[in-house]
Tab-separated table of N, CA and C in Angstrom:
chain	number	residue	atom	x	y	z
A	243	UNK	N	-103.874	-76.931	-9.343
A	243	UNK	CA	-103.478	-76.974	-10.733
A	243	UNK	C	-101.950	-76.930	-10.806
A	244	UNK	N	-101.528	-77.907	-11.488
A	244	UNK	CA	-99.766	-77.936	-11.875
A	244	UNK	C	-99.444	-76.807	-12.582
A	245	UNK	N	-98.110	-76.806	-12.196
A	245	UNK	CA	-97.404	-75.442	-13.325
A	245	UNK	C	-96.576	-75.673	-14.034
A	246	UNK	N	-96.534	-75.054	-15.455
A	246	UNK	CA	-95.592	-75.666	-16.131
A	246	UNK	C	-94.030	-75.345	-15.926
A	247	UNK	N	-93.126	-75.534	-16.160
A	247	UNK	CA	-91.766	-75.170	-16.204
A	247	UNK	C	-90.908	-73.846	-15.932
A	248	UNK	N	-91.788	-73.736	-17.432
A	248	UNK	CA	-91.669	-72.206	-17.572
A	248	UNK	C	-92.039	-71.249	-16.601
A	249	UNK	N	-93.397	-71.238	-15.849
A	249	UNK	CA	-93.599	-70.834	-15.029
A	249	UNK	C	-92.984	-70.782	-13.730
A	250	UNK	N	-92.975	-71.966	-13.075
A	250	UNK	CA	-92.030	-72.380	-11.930
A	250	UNK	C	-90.571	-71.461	-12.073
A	251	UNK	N	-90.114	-71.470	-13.263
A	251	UNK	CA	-89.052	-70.488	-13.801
A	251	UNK	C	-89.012	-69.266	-13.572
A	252	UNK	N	-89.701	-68.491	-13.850
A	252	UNK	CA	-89.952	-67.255	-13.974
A	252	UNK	C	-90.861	-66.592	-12.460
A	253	UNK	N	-90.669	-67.689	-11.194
A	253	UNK	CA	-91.499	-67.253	-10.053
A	253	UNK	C	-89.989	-67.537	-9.156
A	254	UNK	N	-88.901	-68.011	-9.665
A	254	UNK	CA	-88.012	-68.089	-8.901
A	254	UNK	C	-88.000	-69.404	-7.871
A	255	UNK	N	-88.695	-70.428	-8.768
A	255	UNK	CA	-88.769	-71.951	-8.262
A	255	UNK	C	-87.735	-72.727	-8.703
A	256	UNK	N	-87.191	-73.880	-8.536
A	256	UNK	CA	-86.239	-74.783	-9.256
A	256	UNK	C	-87.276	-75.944	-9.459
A	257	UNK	N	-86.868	-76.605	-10.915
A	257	UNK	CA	-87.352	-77.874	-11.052
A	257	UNK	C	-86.410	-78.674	-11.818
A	258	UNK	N	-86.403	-79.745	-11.895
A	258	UNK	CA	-85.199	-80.691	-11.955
A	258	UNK	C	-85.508	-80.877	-13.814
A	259	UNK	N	-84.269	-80.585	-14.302
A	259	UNK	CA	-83.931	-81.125	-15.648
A	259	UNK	C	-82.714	-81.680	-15.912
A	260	UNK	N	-82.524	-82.601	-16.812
A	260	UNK	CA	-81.538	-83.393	-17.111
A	260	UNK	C	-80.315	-82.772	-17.874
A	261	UNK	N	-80.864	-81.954	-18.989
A	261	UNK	CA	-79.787	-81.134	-19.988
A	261	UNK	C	-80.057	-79.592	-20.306
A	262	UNK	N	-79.287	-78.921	-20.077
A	262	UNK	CA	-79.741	-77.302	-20.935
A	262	UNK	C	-78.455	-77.210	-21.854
A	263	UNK	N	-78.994	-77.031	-23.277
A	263	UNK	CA	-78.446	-76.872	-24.677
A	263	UNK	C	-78.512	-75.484	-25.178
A	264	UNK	N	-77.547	-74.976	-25.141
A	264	UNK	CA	-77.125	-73.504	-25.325
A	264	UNK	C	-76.495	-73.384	-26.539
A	265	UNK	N	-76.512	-72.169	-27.136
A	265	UNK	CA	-74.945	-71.689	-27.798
A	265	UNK	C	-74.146	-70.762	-27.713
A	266	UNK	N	-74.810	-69.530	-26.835
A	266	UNK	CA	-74.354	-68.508	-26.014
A	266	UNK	C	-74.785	-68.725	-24.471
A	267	UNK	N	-74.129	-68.067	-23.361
A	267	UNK	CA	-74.368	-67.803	-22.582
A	267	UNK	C	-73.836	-66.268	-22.587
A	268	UNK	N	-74.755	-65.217	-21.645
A	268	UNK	CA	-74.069	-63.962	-21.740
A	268	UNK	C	-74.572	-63.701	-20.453
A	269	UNK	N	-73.998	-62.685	-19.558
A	269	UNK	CA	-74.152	-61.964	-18.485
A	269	UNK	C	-75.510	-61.000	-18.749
A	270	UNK	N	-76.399	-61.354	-17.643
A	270	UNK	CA	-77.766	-60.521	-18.125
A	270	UNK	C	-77.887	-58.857	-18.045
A	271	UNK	N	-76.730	-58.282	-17.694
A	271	UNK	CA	-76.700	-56.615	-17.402
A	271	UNK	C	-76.386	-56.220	-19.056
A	272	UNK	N	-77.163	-54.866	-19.473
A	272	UNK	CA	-76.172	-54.710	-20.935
A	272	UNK	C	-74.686	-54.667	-20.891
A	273	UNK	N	-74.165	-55.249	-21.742
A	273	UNK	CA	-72.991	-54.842	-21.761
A	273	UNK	C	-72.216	-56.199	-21.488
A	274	UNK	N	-73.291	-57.067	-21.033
A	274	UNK	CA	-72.384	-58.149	-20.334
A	274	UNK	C	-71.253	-58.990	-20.888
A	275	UNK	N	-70.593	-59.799	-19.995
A	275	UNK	CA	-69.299	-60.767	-21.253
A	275	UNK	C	-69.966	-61.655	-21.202
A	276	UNK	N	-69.597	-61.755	-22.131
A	276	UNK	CA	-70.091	-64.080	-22.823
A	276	UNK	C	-69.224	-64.665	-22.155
A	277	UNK	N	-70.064	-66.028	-21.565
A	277	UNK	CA	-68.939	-66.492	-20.658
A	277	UNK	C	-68.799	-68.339	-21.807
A	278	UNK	N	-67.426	-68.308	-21.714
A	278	UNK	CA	-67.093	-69.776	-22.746
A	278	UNK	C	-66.638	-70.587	-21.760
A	279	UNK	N	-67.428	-71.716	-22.070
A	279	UNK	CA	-66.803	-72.887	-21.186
A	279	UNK	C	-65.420	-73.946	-21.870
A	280	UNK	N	-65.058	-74.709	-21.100
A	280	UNK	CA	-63.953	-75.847	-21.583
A	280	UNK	C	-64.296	-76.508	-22.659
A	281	UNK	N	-63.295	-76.627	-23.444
A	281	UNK	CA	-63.712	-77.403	-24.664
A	281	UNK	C	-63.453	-78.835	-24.181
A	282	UNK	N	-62.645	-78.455	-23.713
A	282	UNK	CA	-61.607	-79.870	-22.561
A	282	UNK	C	-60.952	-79.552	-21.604
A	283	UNK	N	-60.755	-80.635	-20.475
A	283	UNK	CA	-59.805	-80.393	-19.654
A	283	UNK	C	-59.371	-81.716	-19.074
A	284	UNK	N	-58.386	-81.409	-18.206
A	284	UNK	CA	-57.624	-83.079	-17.676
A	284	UNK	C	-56.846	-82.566	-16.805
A	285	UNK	N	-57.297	-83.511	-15.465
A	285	UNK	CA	-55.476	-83.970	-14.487
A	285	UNK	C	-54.843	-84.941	-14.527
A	286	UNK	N	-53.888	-84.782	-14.423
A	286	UNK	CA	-53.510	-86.563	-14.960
A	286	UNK	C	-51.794	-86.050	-14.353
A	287	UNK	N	-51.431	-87.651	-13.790
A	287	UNK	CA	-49.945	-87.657	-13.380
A	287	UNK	C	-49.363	-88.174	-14.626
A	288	UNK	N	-48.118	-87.188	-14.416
A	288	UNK	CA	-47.130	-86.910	-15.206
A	288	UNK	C	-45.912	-87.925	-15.021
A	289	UNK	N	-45.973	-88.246	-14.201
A	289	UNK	CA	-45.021	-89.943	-13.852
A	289	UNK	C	-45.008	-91.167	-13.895
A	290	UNK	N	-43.737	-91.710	-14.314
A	290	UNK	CA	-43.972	-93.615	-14.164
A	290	UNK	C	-44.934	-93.411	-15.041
A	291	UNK	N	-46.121	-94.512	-15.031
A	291	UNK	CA	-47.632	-94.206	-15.787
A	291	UNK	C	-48.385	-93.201	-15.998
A	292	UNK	N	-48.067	-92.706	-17.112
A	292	UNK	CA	-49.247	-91.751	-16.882
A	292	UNK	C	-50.318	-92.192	-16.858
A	293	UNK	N	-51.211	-90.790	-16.176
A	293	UNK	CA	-52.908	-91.769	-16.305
A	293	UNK	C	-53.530	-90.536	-15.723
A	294	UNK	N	-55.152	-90.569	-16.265
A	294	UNK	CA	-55.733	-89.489	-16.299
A	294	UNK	C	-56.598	-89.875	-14.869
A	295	UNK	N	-56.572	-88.397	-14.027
A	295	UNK	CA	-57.411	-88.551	-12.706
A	295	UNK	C	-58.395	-88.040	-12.913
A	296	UNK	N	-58.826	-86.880	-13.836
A	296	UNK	CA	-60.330	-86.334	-13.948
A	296	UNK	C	-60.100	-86.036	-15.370
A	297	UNK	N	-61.124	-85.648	-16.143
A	297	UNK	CA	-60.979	-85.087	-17.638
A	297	UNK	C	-63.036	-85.045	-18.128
A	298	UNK	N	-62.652	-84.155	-18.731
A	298	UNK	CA	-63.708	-83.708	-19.592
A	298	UNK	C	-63.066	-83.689	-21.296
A	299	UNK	N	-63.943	-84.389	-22.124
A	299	UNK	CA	-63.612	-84.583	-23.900
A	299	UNK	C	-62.183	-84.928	-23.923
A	300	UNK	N	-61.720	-85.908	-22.988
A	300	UNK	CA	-60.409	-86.071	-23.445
A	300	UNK	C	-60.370	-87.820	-23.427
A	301	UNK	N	-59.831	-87.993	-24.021
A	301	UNK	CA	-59.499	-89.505	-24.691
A	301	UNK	C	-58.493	-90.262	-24.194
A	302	UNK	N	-57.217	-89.469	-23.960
A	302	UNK	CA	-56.180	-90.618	-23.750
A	302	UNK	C	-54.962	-89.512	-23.617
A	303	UNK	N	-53.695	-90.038	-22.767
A	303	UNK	CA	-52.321	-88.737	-22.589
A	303	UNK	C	-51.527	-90.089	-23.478
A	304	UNK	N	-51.012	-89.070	-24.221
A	304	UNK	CA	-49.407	-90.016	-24.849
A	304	UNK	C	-47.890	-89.340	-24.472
A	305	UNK	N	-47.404	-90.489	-23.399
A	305	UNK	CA	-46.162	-89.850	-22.661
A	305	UNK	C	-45.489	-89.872	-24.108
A	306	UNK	N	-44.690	-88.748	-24.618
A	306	UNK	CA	-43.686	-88.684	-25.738
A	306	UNK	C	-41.882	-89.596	-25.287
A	307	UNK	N	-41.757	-88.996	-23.841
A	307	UNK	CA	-40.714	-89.381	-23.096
A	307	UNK	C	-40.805	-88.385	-22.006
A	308	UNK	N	-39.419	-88.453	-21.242
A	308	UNK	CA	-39.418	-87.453	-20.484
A	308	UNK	C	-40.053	-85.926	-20.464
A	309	UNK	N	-40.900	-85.830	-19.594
A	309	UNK	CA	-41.381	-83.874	-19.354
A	309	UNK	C	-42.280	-83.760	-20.918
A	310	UNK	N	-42.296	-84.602	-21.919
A	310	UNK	CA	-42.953	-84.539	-23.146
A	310	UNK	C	-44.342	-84.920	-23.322
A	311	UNK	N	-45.764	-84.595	-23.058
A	311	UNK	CA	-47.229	-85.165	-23.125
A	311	UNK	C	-48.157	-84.674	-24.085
A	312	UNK	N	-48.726	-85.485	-24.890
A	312	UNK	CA	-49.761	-85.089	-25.601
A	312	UNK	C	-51.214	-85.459	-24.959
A	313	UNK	N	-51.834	-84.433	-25.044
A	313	UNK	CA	-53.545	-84.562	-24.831
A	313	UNK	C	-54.352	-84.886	-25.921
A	314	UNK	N	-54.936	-85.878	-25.874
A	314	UNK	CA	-55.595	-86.380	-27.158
A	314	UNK	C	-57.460	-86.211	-26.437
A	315	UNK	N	-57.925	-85.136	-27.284
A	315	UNK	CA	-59.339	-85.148	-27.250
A	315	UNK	C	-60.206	-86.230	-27.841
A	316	UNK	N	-61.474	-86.582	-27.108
A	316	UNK	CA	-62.262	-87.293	-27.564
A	316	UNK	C	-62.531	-87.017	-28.660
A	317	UNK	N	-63.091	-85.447	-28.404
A	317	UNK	CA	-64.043	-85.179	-30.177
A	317	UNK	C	-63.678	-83.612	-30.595
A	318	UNK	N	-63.152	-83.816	-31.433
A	318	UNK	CA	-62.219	-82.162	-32.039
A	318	UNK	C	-63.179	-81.358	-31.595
A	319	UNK	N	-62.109	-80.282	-31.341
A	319	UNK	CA	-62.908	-79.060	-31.139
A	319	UNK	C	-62.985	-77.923	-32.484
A	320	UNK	N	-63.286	-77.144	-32.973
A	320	UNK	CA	-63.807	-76.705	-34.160
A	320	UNK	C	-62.500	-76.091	-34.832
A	321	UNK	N	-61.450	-75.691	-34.190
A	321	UNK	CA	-60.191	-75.361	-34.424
A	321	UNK	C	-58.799	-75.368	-33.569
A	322	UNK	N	-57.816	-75.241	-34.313
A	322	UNK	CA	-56.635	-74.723	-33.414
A	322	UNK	C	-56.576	-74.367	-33.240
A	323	UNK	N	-57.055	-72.989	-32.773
A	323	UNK	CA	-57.137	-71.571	-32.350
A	323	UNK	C	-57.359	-71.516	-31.224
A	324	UNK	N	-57.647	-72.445	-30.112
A	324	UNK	CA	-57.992	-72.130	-29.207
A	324	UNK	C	-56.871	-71.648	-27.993
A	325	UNK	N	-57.558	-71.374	-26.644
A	325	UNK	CA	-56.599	-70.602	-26.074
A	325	UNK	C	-56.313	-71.772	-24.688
A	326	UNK	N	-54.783	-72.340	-25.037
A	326	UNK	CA	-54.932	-73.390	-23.463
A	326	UNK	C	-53.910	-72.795	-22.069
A	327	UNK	N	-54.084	-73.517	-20.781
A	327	UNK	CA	-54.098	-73.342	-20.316
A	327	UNK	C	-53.621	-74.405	-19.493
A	328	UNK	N	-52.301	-74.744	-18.712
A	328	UNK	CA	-51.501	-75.504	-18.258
A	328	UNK	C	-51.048	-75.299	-17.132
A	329	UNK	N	-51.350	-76.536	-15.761
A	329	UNK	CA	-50.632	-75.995	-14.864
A	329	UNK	C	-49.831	-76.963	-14.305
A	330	UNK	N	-49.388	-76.780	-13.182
A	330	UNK	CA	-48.315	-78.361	-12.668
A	330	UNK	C	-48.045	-77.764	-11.384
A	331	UNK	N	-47.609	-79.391	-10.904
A	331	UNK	CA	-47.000	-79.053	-9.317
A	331	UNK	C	-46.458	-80.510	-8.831
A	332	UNK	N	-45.328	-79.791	-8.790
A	332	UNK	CA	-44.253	-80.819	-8.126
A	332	UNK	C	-43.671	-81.795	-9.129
A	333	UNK	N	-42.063	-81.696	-9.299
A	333	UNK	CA	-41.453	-82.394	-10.383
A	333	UNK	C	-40.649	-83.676	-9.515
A	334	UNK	N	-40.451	-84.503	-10.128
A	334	UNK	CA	-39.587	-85.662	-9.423
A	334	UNK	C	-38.342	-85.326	-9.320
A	335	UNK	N	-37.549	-84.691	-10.135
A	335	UNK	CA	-35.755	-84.016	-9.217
A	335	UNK	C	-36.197	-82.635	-8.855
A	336	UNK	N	-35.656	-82.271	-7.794
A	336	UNK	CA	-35.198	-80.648	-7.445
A	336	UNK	C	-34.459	-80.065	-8.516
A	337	UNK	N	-35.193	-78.947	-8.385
A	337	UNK	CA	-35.768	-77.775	-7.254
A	337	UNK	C	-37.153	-77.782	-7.351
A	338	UNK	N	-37.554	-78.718	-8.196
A	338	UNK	CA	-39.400	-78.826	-7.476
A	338	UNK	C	-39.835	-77.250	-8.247
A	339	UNK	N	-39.603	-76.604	-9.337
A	339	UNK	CA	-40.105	-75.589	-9.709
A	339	UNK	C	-40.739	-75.615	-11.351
A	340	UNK	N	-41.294	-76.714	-12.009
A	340	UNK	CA	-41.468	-76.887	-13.130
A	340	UNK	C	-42.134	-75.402	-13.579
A	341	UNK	N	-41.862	-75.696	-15.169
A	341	UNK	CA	-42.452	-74.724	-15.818
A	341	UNK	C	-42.823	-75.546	-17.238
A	342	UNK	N	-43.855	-74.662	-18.070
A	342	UNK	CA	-44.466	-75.453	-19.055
A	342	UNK	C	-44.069	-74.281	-20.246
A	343	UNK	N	-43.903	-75.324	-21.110
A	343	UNK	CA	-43.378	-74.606	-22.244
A	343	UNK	C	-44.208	-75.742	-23.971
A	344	UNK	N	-44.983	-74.761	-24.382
A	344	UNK	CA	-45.304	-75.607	-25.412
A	344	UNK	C	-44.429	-76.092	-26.842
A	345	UNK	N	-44.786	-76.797	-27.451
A	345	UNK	CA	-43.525	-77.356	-28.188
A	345	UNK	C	-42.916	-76.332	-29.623
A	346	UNK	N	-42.511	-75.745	-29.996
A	346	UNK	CA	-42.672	-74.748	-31.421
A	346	UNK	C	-42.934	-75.274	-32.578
A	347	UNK	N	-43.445	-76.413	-32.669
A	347	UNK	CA	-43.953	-76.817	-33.781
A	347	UNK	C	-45.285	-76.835	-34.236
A	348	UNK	N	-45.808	-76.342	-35.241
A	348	UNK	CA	-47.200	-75.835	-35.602
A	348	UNK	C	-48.117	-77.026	-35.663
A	349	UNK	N	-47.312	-78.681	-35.693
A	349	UNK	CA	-48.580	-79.606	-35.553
A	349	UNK	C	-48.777	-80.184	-33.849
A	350	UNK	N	-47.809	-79.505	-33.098
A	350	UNK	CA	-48.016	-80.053	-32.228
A	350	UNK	C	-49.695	-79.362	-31.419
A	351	UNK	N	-49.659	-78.438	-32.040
A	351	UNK	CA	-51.445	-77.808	-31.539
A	351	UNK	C	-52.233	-78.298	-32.782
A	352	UNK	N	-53.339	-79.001	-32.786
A	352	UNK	CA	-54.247	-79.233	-33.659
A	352	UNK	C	-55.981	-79.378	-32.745
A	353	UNK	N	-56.573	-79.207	-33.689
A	353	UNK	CA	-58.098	-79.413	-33.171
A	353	UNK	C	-58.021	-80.722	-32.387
A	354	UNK	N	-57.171	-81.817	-32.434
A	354	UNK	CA	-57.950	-83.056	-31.697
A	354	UNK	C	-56.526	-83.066	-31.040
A	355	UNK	N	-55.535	-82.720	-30.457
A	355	UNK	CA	-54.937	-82.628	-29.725
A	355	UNK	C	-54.127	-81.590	-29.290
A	356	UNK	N	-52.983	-81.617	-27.973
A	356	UNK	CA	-52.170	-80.134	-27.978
A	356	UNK	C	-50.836	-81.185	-26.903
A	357	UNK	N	-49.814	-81.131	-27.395
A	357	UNK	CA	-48.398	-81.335	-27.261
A	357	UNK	C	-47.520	-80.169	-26.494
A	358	UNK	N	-47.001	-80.918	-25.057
A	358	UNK	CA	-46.102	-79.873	-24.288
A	358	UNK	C	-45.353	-80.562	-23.760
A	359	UNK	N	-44.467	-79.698	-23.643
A	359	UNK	CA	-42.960	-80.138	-22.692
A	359	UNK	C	-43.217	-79.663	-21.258
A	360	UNK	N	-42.185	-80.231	-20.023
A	360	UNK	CA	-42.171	-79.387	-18.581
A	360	UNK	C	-40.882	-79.843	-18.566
A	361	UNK	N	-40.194	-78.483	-18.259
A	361	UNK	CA	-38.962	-77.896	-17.561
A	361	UNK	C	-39.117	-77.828	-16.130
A	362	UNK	N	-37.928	-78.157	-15.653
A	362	UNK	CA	-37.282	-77.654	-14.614
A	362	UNK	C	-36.611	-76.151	-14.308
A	363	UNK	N	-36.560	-75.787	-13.343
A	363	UNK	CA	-35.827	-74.308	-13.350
A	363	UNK	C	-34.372	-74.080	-13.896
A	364	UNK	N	-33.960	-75.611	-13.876
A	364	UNK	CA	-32.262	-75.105	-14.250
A	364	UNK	C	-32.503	-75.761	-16.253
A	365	UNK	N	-33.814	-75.476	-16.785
A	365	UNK	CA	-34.124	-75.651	-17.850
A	365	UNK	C	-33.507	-77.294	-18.765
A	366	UNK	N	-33.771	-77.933	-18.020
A	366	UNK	CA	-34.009	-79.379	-18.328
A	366	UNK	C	-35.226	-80.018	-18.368
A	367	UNK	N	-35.698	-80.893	-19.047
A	367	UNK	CA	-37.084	-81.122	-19.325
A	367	UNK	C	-37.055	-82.311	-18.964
A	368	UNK	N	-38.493	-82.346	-17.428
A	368	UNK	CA	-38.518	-83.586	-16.862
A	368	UNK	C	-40.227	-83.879	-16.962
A	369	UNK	N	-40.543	-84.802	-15.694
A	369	UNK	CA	-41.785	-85.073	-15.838
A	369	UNK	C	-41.985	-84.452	-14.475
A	370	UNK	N	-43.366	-84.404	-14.276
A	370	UNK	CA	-43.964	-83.486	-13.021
A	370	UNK	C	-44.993	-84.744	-12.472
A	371	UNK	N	-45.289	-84.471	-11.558
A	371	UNK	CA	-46.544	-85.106	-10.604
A	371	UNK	C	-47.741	-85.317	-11.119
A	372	UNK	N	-48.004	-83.787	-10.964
A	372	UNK	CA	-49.523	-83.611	-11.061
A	372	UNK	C	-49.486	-82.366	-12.304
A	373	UNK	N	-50.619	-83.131	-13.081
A	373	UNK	CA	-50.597	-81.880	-14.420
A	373	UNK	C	-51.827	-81.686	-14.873
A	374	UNK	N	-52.121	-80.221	-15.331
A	374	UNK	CA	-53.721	-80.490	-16.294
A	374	UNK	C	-53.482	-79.126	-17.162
A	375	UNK	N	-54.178	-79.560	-17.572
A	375	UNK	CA	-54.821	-78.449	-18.955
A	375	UNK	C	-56.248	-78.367	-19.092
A	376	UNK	N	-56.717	-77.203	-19.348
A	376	UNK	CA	-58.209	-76.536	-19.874
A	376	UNK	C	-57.863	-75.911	-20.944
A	377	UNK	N	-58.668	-76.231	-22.232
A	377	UNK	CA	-58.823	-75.781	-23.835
A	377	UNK	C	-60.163	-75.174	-23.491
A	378	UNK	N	-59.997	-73.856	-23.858
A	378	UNK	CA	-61.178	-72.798	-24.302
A	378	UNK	C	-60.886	-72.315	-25.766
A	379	UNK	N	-62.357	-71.858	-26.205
A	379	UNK	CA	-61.838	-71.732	-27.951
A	379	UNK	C	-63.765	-70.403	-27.632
C-alpha cells in the first residue's frame, strides 16, 4: 500500500516536490527566531559593462557613472524599509580598498529599487570589480 506525503513526512522519508509556499518560517524550539529570506539579491561587475552574474528578483543594474549603481528589482518588494546589504572586492585604481556608501537621498531607496556609490580609501568614488547586494525586509 502507497503512502501519502504526509506520511512519508512525518516517518522521516523525503519525497520530491516542486514548490513549498510559506509565510513564516520559525525555528522549531520555543522561543525560536523567524528566519527571513532575500527579497533580492545580485553579483554583478561593477566595470566597463556592467552586467549581472547571478541575481534573484532583480531586473536590470543602471551604471549612474563612475562608483554610482542602481539595482532595479523585478517585482517591488512591499516597502522601503528594508534592511540591505552590500559587499565588493577589488577596485580598478589602488589601493584596492573600496568601501560602500549609500547615496543620502531619500529616493534613492525605494520598494523597486536601491542606489549606491563605492569609494576608494583615499575617498574618491570609483567603480569596483565584483559587487552584490541582498535586500531583506
Amino acid at each position: 500500500m502507497s503512502q501519502s506525503p504526509l506520511a512519508l513526512a512525518k516517518h522521516g522519508r523525503w519525497f520530491n516536490m516542486s514548490t513549498i509556499k510559506v509565510n513564516t518560517i520559525e525555528e522549531a524550539t520555543v522561543g525560536g527566531a523567524t528566519f527571513y529570506t532575500a527579497k533580492a539579491w545580485v553579483n554583478f561587475n561593477g566595470t566597463g559593462t556592467v552586467a549581472i552574474r547571478a541575481d534573484g528578483n532583480v531586473s536590470s543594474i543602471t551604471d549612474n557613472g563612475t562608483g554610482d549603481y542602481t539595482v532595479n528589482f523585478d517585482a517591488a518588494v512591499e516597502s522601503a524599509n528594508y534592511a540591505e546589504t552590500v559587499g565588493n572586492t577589488g577596485s580598478v585604481n589602488p589601493p584596492y580598498m573600496p568601501f560602500i556608501a549609500s547615496a543620502n537621498y531619500a529616493s534613492y531607496k525605494t520598494s523597486s529599487s536601491f542606489r549606491f556609490l563605492t569609494y576608494s580609501a583615499t575617498n574618491s568614488v570609483q567603480d569596483t570589480y565584483s559587487l552584490s547586494l541582498v535586500v531583506t525586509l
